[in-house]
mmCIF file of C-alpha atoms and ligand atoms in Angstrom:
data_model
loop_
_atom_site.group_PDB
_atom_site.id
_atom_site.type_symbol
_atom_site.label_atom_id
_atom_site.label_comp_id
_atom_site.label_asym_id
_atom_site.label_seq_id
_atom_site.Cartn_x
_atom_site.Cartn_y
_atom_site.Cartn_z
ATOM 1 C CA MET A 1 11.097 -18.107 -3.612
ATOM 2 C CA LYS A 2 10.451 -20.815 -1.052
ATOM 3 C CA LYS A 3 9.446 -18.973 2.131
ATOM 4 C CA ILE A 4 7.964 -15.473 2.188
ATOM 5 C CA LEU A 5 7.650 -13.387 5.365
ATOM 6 C CA ILE A 6 4.983 -10.669 5.250
ATOM 7 C CA ILE A 7 5.515 -7.958 7.838
ATOM 8 C CA GLY A 8 2.395 -5.880 8.495
ATOM 9 C CA ALA A 9 0.072 -8.733 7.560
ATOM 10 C CA VAL A 10 -2.961 -7.352 9.363
ATOM 11 C CA GLY A 11 -3.015 -3.989 7.553
ATOM 12 C CA GLN A 12 -5.205 -2.953 4.623
ATOM 13 C CA ILE A 13 -2.904 -4.305 1.895
ATOM 14 C CA GLY A 14 -0.963 -6.836 4.004
ATOM 15 C CA SER A 15 -4.021 -8.850 5.031
ATOM 16 C CA GLU A 16 -5.255 -9.359 1.464
ATOM 17 C CA LEU A 17 -1.737 -9.798 0.074
ATOM 18 C CA THR A 18 -1.127 -12.598 2.597
ATOM 19 C CA MET A 19 -4.094 -14.566 1.264
ATOM 20 C CA THR A 20 -3.133 -13.855 -2.368
ATOM 21 C CA LEU A 21 0.475 -14.997 -1.839
ATOM 22 C CA ARG A 22 -0.713 -18.092 0.063
ATOM 23 C CA ASN A 23 -2.823 -18.982 -2.994
ATOM 24 C CA VAL A 24 0.164 -18.526 -5.294
ATOM 25 C CA TYR A 25 2.997 -20.018 -3.188
ATOM 26 C CA GLY A 26 1.156 -22.356 -0.770
ATOM 27 C CA ASN A 27 -0.224 -21.623 2.718
ATOM 28 C CA GLU A 28 2.754 -23.033 4.623
ATOM 29 C CA ASN A 29 5.211 -20.960 2.610
ATOM 30 C CA VAL A 30 3.841 -17.542 3.512
ATOM 31 C CA ILE A 31 4.502 -16.472 7.104
ATOM 32 C CA ALA A 32 2.239 -13.628 8.195
ATOM 33 C CA SER A 33 3.392 -11.331 10.977
ATOM 34 C CA THR A 34 2.501 -8.193 12.856
ATOM 35 C CA ARG A 35 3.569 -6.232 15.914
ATOM 36 C CA LYS A 36 0.466 -6.581 18.065
ATOM 37 C CA THR A 37 -2.880 -6.187 16.253
ATOM 38 C CA LEU A 38 -4.790 -9.468 16.170
ATOM 39 C CA PRO A 39 -5.079 -10.967 12.682
ATOM 40 C CA SER A 40 -8.365 -12.046 11.090
ATOM 41 C CA ASP A 41 -9.282 -15.746 11.579
ATOM 42 C CA LYS A 42 -8.672 -16.242 7.856
ATOM 43 C CA VAL A 43 -5.069 -15.008 8.033
ATOM 44 C CA LYS A 44 -4.333 -16.741 11.355
ATOM 45 C CA GLU A 45 -5.803 -20.101 10.458
ATOM 46 C CA SER A 46 -4.640 -20.486 6.879
ATOM 47 C CA GLY A 47 -0.881 -20.508 7.578
ATOM 48 C CA PRO A 48 1.978 -19.632 9.942
ATOM 49 C CA PHE A 49 1.661 -16.464 12.013
ATOM 50 C CA GLU A 50 4.155 -14.616 14.248
ATOM 51 C CA PHE A 51 4.028 -11.561 16.496
ATOM 52 C CA PHE A 52 7.205 -9.443 16.567
ATOM 53 C CA ASP A 53 8.389 -5.874 16.185
ATOM 54 C CA THR A 54 10.446 -5.171 13.040
ATOM 55 C CA THR A 55 12.351 -2.410 14.803
ATOM 56 C CA ASN A 56 13.972 -5.235 16.814
ATOM 57 C CA ARG A 57 16.516 -6.720 14.388
ATOM 58 C CA GLU A 58 17.215 -9.795 16.496
ATOM 59 C CA ASP A 59 13.535 -10.776 16.621
ATOM 60 C CA LEU A 60 13.264 -10.306 12.859
ATOM 61 C CA TYR A 61 16.396 -12.414 12.321
ATOM 62 C CA ASN A 62 15.101 -15.193 14.583
ATOM 63 C CA VAL A 63 11.766 -15.441 12.771
ATOM 64 C CA CYS A 64 13.563 -15.548 9.394
ATOM 65 C CA LYS A 65 15.901 -18.259 10.686
ATOM 66 C CA LYS A 66 13.049 -20.291 12.200
ATOM 67 C CA TYR A 67 11.204 -20.576 8.870
ATOM 68 C CA GLY A 68 14.153 -20.393 6.438
ATOM 69 C CA VAL A 69 12.716 -17.180 4.961
ATOM 70 C CA ASP A 70 14.202 -16.203 1.587
ATOM 71 C CA CYS A 71 11.878 -13.294 0.716
ATOM 72 C CA ILE A 72 10.544 -10.452 2.887
ATOM 73 C CA VAL A 73 7.539 -8.307 1.988
ATOM 74 C CA ASN A 74 7.625 -5.308 4.314
ATOM 75 C CA MET A 75 4.122 -3.800 4.461
ATOM 76 C CA ALA A 76 4.528 -2.299 7.948
ATOM 77 C CA ALA A 77 4.360 1.508 7.901
ATOM 78 C CA ILE A 78 3.015 4.533 9.708
ATOM 79 C CA LEU A 79 1.018 6.389 7.033
ATOM 80 C CA SER A 80 0.789 10.090 6.206
ATOM 81 C CA ALA A 81 -1.884 11.373 8.613
ATOM 82 C CA VAL A 82 -0.751 9.497 11.725
ATOM 83 C CA GLY A 83 2.846 10.249 10.735
ATOM 84 C CA GLU A 84 2.137 13.984 10.932
ATOM 85 C CA GLN A 85 0.760 13.531 14.432
ATOM 86 C CA ASN A 86 3.758 11.449 15.497
ATOM 87 C CA PRO A 87 6.714 12.067 13.158
ATOM 88 C CA MET A 88 9.264 10.245 15.334
ATOM 89 C CA LEU A 89 7.126 7.104 15.403
ATOM 90 C CA ALA A 90 6.871 7.297 11.597
ATOM 91 C CA TRP A 91 10.650 7.612 11.310
ATOM 92 C CA ASP A 92 11.245 4.736 13.738
ATOM 93 C CA VAL A 93 8.845 2.227 12.161
ATOM 94 C CA ASN A 94 9.403 3.225 8.531
ATOM 95 C CA MET A 95 13.191 3.699 8.570
ATOM 96 C CA ASN A 96 14.537 1.534 11.401
ATOM 97 C CA GLY A 97 12.141 -1.238 10.384
ATOM 98 C CA LEU A 98 13.327 -0.973 6.777
ATOM 99 C CA ILE A 99 17.064 -0.970 7.519
ATOM 100 C CA ASN A 100 16.554 -4.071 9.680
ATOM 101 C CA VAL A 101 14.715 -5.811 6.851
ATOM 102 C CA LEU A 102 17.456 -4.923 4.349
ATOM 103 C CA GLU A 103 20.286 -5.909 6.699
ATOM 104 C CA VAL A 104 18.734 -9.263 7.641
ATOM 105 C CA ALA A 105 18.005 -9.971 3.959
ATOM 106 C CA ARG A 106 21.613 -9.105 3.050
ATOM 107 C CA GLU A 107 23.113 -11.203 5.861
ATOM 108 C CA MET A 108 20.922 -14.184 5.038
ATOM 109 C CA GLN A 109 21.445 -13.759 1.275
ATOM 110 C CA MET A 110 17.731 -13.726 0.608
ATOM 111 C CA LYS A 111 16.303 -14.021 -2.884
ATOM 112 C CA GLN A 112 14.061 -10.935 -2.762
ATOM 113 C CA VAL A 113 12.747 -8.038 -0.676
ATOM 114 C CA LEU A 114 9.595 -6.075 -1.516
ATOM 115 C CA VAL A 115 9.540 -2.562 -0.065
ATOM 116 C CA PRO A 116 6.414 -0.552 -0.841
ATOM 117 C CA SER A 117 6.668 3.135 -1.592
ATOM 118 C CA SER A 118 3.870 5.665 -2.146
ATOM 119 C CA ILE A 119 2.689 8.727 -4.052
ATOM 120 C CA ALA A 120 3.668 10.454 -0.786
ATOM 121 C CA VAL A 121 7.223 10.727 -2.208
ATOM 122 C CA PHE A 122 5.913 13.621 -4.311
ATOM 123 C CA GLY A 123 5.471 17.192 -3.136
ATOM 124 C CA PRO A 124 5.822 20.807 -4.272
ATOM 125 C CA GLY A 125 7.729 20.983 -7.550
ATOM 126 C CA THR A 126 6.345 17.646 -8.851
ATOM 127 C CA PRO A 127 4.102 18.159 -11.915
ATOM 128 C CA LEU A 128 0.480 17.596 -10.785
ATOM 129 C CA ASP A 129 -0.690 15.930 -13.965
ATOM 130 C CA LYS A 130 0.952 12.560 -14.748
ATOM 131 C CA ALA A 131 3.776 12.922 -12.221
ATOM 132 C CA PRO A 132 6.802 11.502 -14.070
ATOM 133 C CA GLN A 133 8.808 8.506 -12.878
ATOM 134 C CA GLU A 134 11.885 10.704 -12.527
ATOM 135 C CA THR A 135 10.948 14.053 -11.018
ATOM 136 C CA VAL A 136 11.371 16.401 -8.064
ATOM 137 C CA LEU A 137 10.852 14.466 -4.799
ATOM 138 C CA LYS A 138 10.395 17.012 -2.015
ATOM 139 C CA PRO A 139 7.609 15.638 0.198
ATOM 140 C CA THR A 140 6.162 17.762 2.989
ATOM 141 C CA THR A 141 5.187 14.867 5.303
ATOM 142 C CA MET A 142 7.406 12.675 7.480
ATOM 143 C CA TYR A 143 5.788 9.655 5.820
ATOM 144 C CA GLY A 144 6.886 11.027 2.434
ATOM 145 C CA VAL A 145 10.393 11.749 3.727
ATOM 146 C CA THR A 146 10.710 8.128 4.913
ATOM 147 C CA LYS A 147 9.409 6.852 1.577
ATOM 148 C CA VAL A 148 11.955 8.875 -0.442
ATOM 149 C CA ALA A 149 14.740 7.777 1.912
ATOM 150 C CA GLY A 150 13.418 4.194 1.727
ATOM 151 C CA GLU A 151 13.530 4.185 -2.083
ATOM 152 C CA LEU A 152 17.112 5.489 -2.038
ATOM 153 C CA LEU A 153 18.143 2.986 0.618
ATOM 154 C CA ALA A 154 16.555 0.082 -1.247
ATOM 155 C CA ASP A 155 18.283 1.076 -4.500
ATOM 156 C CA TYR A 156 21.558 1.359 -2.573
ATOM 157 C CA TYR A 157 21.221 -2.298 -1.489
ATOM 158 C CA VAL A 158 20.572 -3.318 -5.101
ATOM 159 C CA ARG A 159 23.680 -1.484 -6.312
ATOM 160 C CA LYS A 160 26.052 -2.168 -3.436
ATOM 161 C CA TYR A 161 25.090 -5.735 -2.454
ATOM 162 C CA ASN A 162 23.258 -6.988 -5.527
ATOM 163 C CA LEU A 163 20.241 -7.691 -3.308
ATOM 164 C CA ASP A 164 16.999 -8.024 -5.278
ATOM 165 C CA VAL A 165 14.867 -5.233 -3.810
ATOM 166 C CA ARG A 166 11.685 -4.048 -5.537
ATOM 167 C CA GLY A 167 8.920 -1.605 -4.785
ATOM 168 C CA LEU A 168 5.957 0.354 -6.117
ATOM 169 C CA ARG A 169 4.681 3.820 -5.360
ATOM 170 C CA TYR A 170 1.172 2.839 -4.287
ATOM 171 C CA PRO A 171 -1.573 5.381 -4.942
ATOM 172 C CA GLY A 172 -4.556 5.519 -2.544
ATOM 173 C CA ILE A 173 -5.793 1.931 -2.260
ATOM 174 C CA ILE A 174 -9.542 1.319 -2.075
ATOM 175 C CA SER A 175 -10.775 -1.950 -0.579
ATOM 176 C CA ASN A 176 -13.620 -3.547 1.330
ATOM 177 C CA GLU A 177 -11.959 -6.101 3.592
ATOM 178 C CA THR A 178 -9.535 -4.479 6.040
ATOM 179 C CA LEU A 179 -10.023 -0.764 6.670
ATOM 180 C CA PRO A 180 -6.997 1.473 6.061
ATOM 181 C CA GLY A 181 -5.628 3.258 9.092
ATOM 182 C CA GLY A 182 -3.944 6.629 9.362
ATOM 183 C CA GLY A 183 -3.666 7.634 5.712
ATOM 184 C CA THR A 184 -4.847 10.715 3.825
ATOM 185 C CA THR A 185 -6.543 8.683 1.097
ATOM 186 C CA ASP A 186 -8.692 6.855 3.691
ATOM 187 C CA TYR A 187 -11.682 9.038 2.690
ATOM 188 C CA ALA A 188 -11.917 7.091 -0.576
ATOM 189 C CA VAL A 189 -12.696 3.921 1.395
ATOM 190 C CA ALA A 190 -14.817 5.498 4.146
ATOM 191 C CA ILE A 191 -17.135 7.108 1.577
ATOM 192 C CA TYR A 192 -18.383 3.679 0.419
ATOM 193 C CA PHE A 193 -18.854 2.249 3.918
ATOM 194 C CA GLU A 194 -20.741 5.363 5.064
ATOM 195 C CA ALA A 195 -22.826 5.404 1.875
ATOM 196 C CA VAL A 196 -24.015 1.849 2.578
ATOM 197 C CA LYS A 197 -24.443 2.272 6.340
ATOM 198 C CA HIS A 198 -25.905 5.793 6.540
ATOM 199 C CA GLY A 199 -26.548 7.023 2.986
ATOM 200 C CA LYS A 200 -24.273 10.024 3.599
ATOM 201 C CA TYR A 201 -20.647 10.968 4.272
ATOM 202 C CA THR A 202 -18.772 13.924 5.710
ATOM 203 C CA CYS A 203 -15.485 14.144 3.836
ATOM 204 C CA PHE A 204 -12.281 15.522 5.406
ATOM 205 C CA VAL A 205 -10.974 16.900 2.088
ATOM 206 C CA LYS A 206 -12.652 19.313 -0.379
ATOM 207 C CA GLU A 207 -14.863 18.132 -3.235
ATOM 208 C CA ASP A 208 -12.345 19.038 -5.959
ATOM 209 C CA THR A 209 -9.505 17.060 -4.307
ATOM 210 C CA ARG A 210 -8.193 14.732 -6.999
ATOM 211 C CA LEU A 211 -5.667 11.966 -6.299
ATOM 212 C CA PRO A 212 -4.343 8.822 -7.975
ATOM 213 C CA MET A 213 -6.284 5.765 -6.721
ATOM 214 C CA MET A 214 -6.399 2.013 -7.297
ATOM 215 C CA TYR A 215 -8.835 -0.783 -6.440
ATOM 216 C CA MET A 216 -7.452 -3.607 -4.296
ATOM 217 C CA PRO A 217 -7.622 -6.360 -6.989
ATOM 218 C CA ASP A 218 -5.356 -4.204 -9.177
ATOM 219 C CA CYS A 219 -3.079 -3.477 -6.203
ATOM 220 C CA LEU A 220 -2.650 -7.196 -5.494
ATOM 221 C CA LYS A 221 -2.020 -7.913 -9.166
ATOM 222 C CA ALA A 222 0.571 -5.113 -9.420
ATOM 223 C CA THR A 223 2.371 -6.399 -6.339
ATOM 224 C CA VAL A 224 2.497 -10.039 -7.440
ATOM 225 C CA ASP A 225 3.395 -9.100 -11.035
ATOM 226 C CA LEU A 226 6.325 -6.994 -9.826
ATOM 227 C CA MET A 227 7.481 -9.773 -7.461
ATOM 228 C CA GLN A 228 7.459 -12.227 -10.359
ATOM 229 C CA ALA A 229 9.072 -9.925 -12.935
ATOM 230 C CA ASP A 230 12.433 -10.900 -14.400
ATOM 231 C CA PHE A 231 15.030 -8.995 -12.334
ATOM 232 C CA SER A 232 17.375 -8.699 -15.301
ATOM 233 C CA LYS A 233 14.710 -6.755 -17.237
ATOM 234 C CA LEU A 234 14.205 -4.121 -14.513
ATOM 235 C CA LYS A 235 15.854 -0.746 -15.038
ATOM 236 C CA HIS A 236 14.099 0.721 -11.992
ATOM 237 C CA HIS A 237 13.769 -1.192 -8.738
ATOM 238 C CA SER A 238 12.140 0.368 -5.704
ATOM 239 C CA ASP A 239 10.221 3.312 -7.100
ATOM 240 C CA PHE A 240 7.788 2.243 -9.824
ATOM 241 C CA ASN A 241 4.897 4.652 -10.421
ATOM 242 C CA VAL A 242 1.718 2.576 -10.829
ATOM 243 C CA GLY A 243 -1.417 4.314 -12.043
ATOM 244 C CA ALA A 244 -4.963 3.034 -12.333
ATOM 245 C CA MET A 245 -7.429 5.926 -12.013
ATOM 246 C CA SER A 246 -7.652 9.513 -10.887
ATOM 247 C CA PHE A 247 -10.837 11.262 -9.722
ATOM 248 C CA SER A 248 -12.096 14.024 -7.440
ATOM 249 C CA VAL A 249 -14.290 13.371 -4.391
ATOM 250 C CA ALA A 250 -17.220 14.979 -6.249
ATOM 251 C CA GLU A 251 -16.738 12.475 -9.082
ATOM 252 C CA MET A 252 -16.735 9.616 -6.541
ATOM 253 C CA ALA A 253 -19.986 10.923 -5.080
ATOM 254 C CA ASP A 254 -21.494 11.107 -8.602
ATOM 255 C CA SER A 255 -20.384 7.541 -9.267
ATOM 256 C CA ILE A 256 -22.051 6.357 -6.018
ATOM 257 C CA ARG A 257 -25.258 8.242 -6.959
ATOM 258 C CA LYS A 258 -25.521 6.148 -10.137
ATOM 259 C CA TYR A 259 -26.319 3.195 -7.842
ATOM 260 C CA MET A 260 -27.641 5.074 -4.754
ATOM 261 C CA PRO A 261 -29.433 8.189 -6.098
ATOM 262 C CA ASN A 262 -30.097 9.570 -2.587
ATOM 263 C CA PHE A 263 -26.461 9.525 -1.420
ATOM 264 C CA GLN A 264 -25.470 12.798 0.234
ATOM 265 C CA ILE A 265 -22.033 14.254 0.896
ATOM 266 C CA GLU A 266 -20.745 17.264 2.800
ATOM 267 C CA TYR A 267 -17.207 18.595 3.197
ATOM 268 C CA LYS A 268 -15.317 19.527 6.364
ATOM 269 C CA PRO A 269 -11.633 19.705 5.360
ATOM 270 C CA ASP A 270 -9.084 19.206 8.150
ATOM 271 C CA PHE A 271 -5.260 19.007 8.323
ATOM 272 C CA ARG A 272 -5.265 16.185 5.757
ATOM 273 C CA GLN A 273 -6.286 18.666 3.024
ATOM 274 C CA ALA A 274 -2.772 20.128 2.955
ATOM 275 C CA ILE A 275 -1.285 16.636 2.608
ATOM 276 C CA ALA A 276 -3.650 15.764 -0.262
ATOM 277 C CA ASP A 277 -2.877 19.112 -1.942
ATOM 278 C CA SER A 278 0.847 18.306 -1.875
ATOM 279 C CA TRP A 279 0.364 15.122 -3.938
ATOM 280 C CA PRO A 280 -0.161 14.921 -7.724
ATOM 281 C CA ASP A 281 -3.514 14.217 -9.418
ATOM 282 C CA SER A 282 -2.159 11.321 -11.468
ATOM 283 C CA VAL A 283 1.075 9.483 -12.240
ATOM 284 C CA ASP A 284 2.891 8.421 -15.396
ATOM 285 C CA ASP A 285 3.472 4.678 -15.090
ATOM 286 C CA THR A 286 5.167 4.062 -18.444
ATOM 287 C CA ALA A 287 8.210 2.469 -16.755
ATOM 288 C CA ALA A 288 6.034 -0.128 -14.956
ATOM 289 C CA ARG A 289 4.116 -0.848 -18.173
ATOM 290 C CA ASN A 290 7.327 -1.262 -20.207
ATOM 291 C CA GLU A 291 9.516 -3.086 -17.690
ATOM 292 C CA TRP A 292 7.050 -5.609 -16.228
ATOM 293 C CA GLY A 293 3.828 -5.258 -18.207
ATOM 294 C CA TRP A 294 1.677 -3.339 -15.690
ATOM 295 C CA LYS A 295 -1.948 -2.853 -16.795
ATOM 296 C CA PRO A 296 -4.840 -2.008 -14.449
ATOM 297 C CA SER A 297 -8.366 -3.392 -14.884
ATOM 298 C CA PHE A 298 -10.755 -1.285 -12.797
ATOM 299 C CA ASN A 299 -12.132 2.188 -13.540
ATOM 300 C CA LEU A 300 -14.185 4.306 -11.115
ATOM 301 C CA ASP A 301 -17.671 2.999 -11.972
ATOM 302 C CA ALA A 302 -16.593 -0.662 -12.082
ATOM 303 C CA MET A 303 -14.975 -0.223 -8.667
ATOM 304 C CA THR A 304 -17.989 1.626 -7.221
ATOM 305 C CA GLN A 305 -20.351 -1.101 -8.357
ATOM 306 C CA ASP A 306 -18.193 -3.825 -6.803
ATOM 307 C CA MET A 307 -17.530 -1.901 -3.559
ATOM 308 C CA LEU A 308 -21.250 -1.191 -3.005
ATOM 309 C CA LYS A 309 -22.182 -4.805 -3.746
ATOM 310 C CA VAL A 310 -19.618 -6.344 -1.362
ATOM 311 C CA ILE A 311 -20.152 -3.801 1.439
ATOM 312 C CA GLY A 312 -23.940 -4.050 0.979
ATOM 313 C CA GLU A 313 -23.794 -7.826 1.477
ATOM 314 C CA LYS A 314 -21.669 -7.438 4.617
ATOM 315 C CA HIS A 315 -24.115 -4.870 5.957
ATOM 316 C CA LYS A 316 -27.096 -7.180 5.355
ATOM 317 C CA LEU A 317 -25.288 -9.947 7.269
ATOM 318 C CA GLY A 318 -24.639 -7.556 10.170
ATOM 319 C CA LEU A 319 -20.852 -7.803 9.705
ATOM 320 C CA ILE A 320 -20.344 -4.047 9.553
HETATM 321 C C1 AKB B 1 -1.732 7.558 2.734
HETATM 322 O O1 AKB B 1 -2.736 8.198 2.426
HETATM 323 O O2 AKB B 1 -0.916 7.958 3.580
HETATM 324 C C2 AKB B 1 -1.457 6.268 2.017
HETATM 325 C C3 AKB B 1 -0.579 6.457 0.833
HETATM 326 C C4 AKB B 1 -1.056 7.223 -0.337
HETATM 327 O O3 AKB B 1 0.534 5.989 0.821
HETATM 328 N N1 AKB B 1 -2.691 5.662 1.622
#
C-alpha cells in the first residue's frame, strides 16, 4: 500500500489508528479525514488532512484522486446508542458511506479496503458465551443491521470484483485518548475518567452486564495485523470475531478498587441496557487466531492499571 485514506480520523479508534499507521507507513502516506469535527493538533500537524462527507461519492473520489489513494480505512460510523435515536442517520452514514467507499475502491482498482464491523451484528439467537464466528445474526439495533449488511456487502465485493476488503467485529474498545461517542460500551471508558476525576461513577447499565471488551493497544494491533495479513490465507474477510477480555461492570469496579480503594459506583440503567443485553458476553475468535495469528495482550487488571496511570497524569496536568 502506498497511500492510505482514513475516513473518520477524529473518532475514538480513527484518531489513534491514524498515528499508528503514520508510524508504520510514513506520515505523508496516511491521509486523515473527517466530516466536520476538528482533529487534534497531533493528527492535523503530522500529515495530510481533509474535510469531506463520505456520503458524497464525488468528494470521496476527488480526495482519492488528489492523493493517489490505494487503500481506504473506513472508520466513520454512527454507533449503537445514537443510531437508536436517529436510525435514518445511522443508515445513511453507515450504508451510503460504505457503498461509496466500495464503489470508489472498485473503480480506482485499489489494493485494499478496511471496513470495521462490531459485536453489534449479534442479537437474540446468538449464543451468549463465546459467540461463534458463524452464527445467527439478527441484531435489534439499526447500527447492528447496518453492520450485518456491511459485512455482506463487503464480502460481495470480494467475491464479485476480487476487491481486497477486510474487517473485524470490534468489541467495546477502551481507551484514554479520544473519548468514544454514541456507543453502548462507552460506560467502560467513562468509568475510568470519572473514577480519576470524581472517585465515583453512575453507570447506565446494570452491574452484572457483561460484554466483550478490548484495550486500545490490542485494537490497534488487531487492525494493523489484519491489514498486513496475506490475503491468500484468509478464508473469512469482513467479519472476523476478535476477543480479548470479557467482564461485568461490577468486576470493572472491583478492578479499579484494587488501585483506588474508595471508588464508588451506582447503577441507573437506561435504554442502552436493552442494547447491551442483546449482545453476547464473549466471542470465539478461533478464525482470527488461525487465519492471521490474532493474540491479545491486555487483561482487565493490566488495562485498569494503565488507564488509571495515563488518565491520572492527564488530570494532574489539568488536561481533563
Ligand atoms: C457501540 O457500543 O455501539 C460500539 C460497538 C460495540 O460497536 N462501541
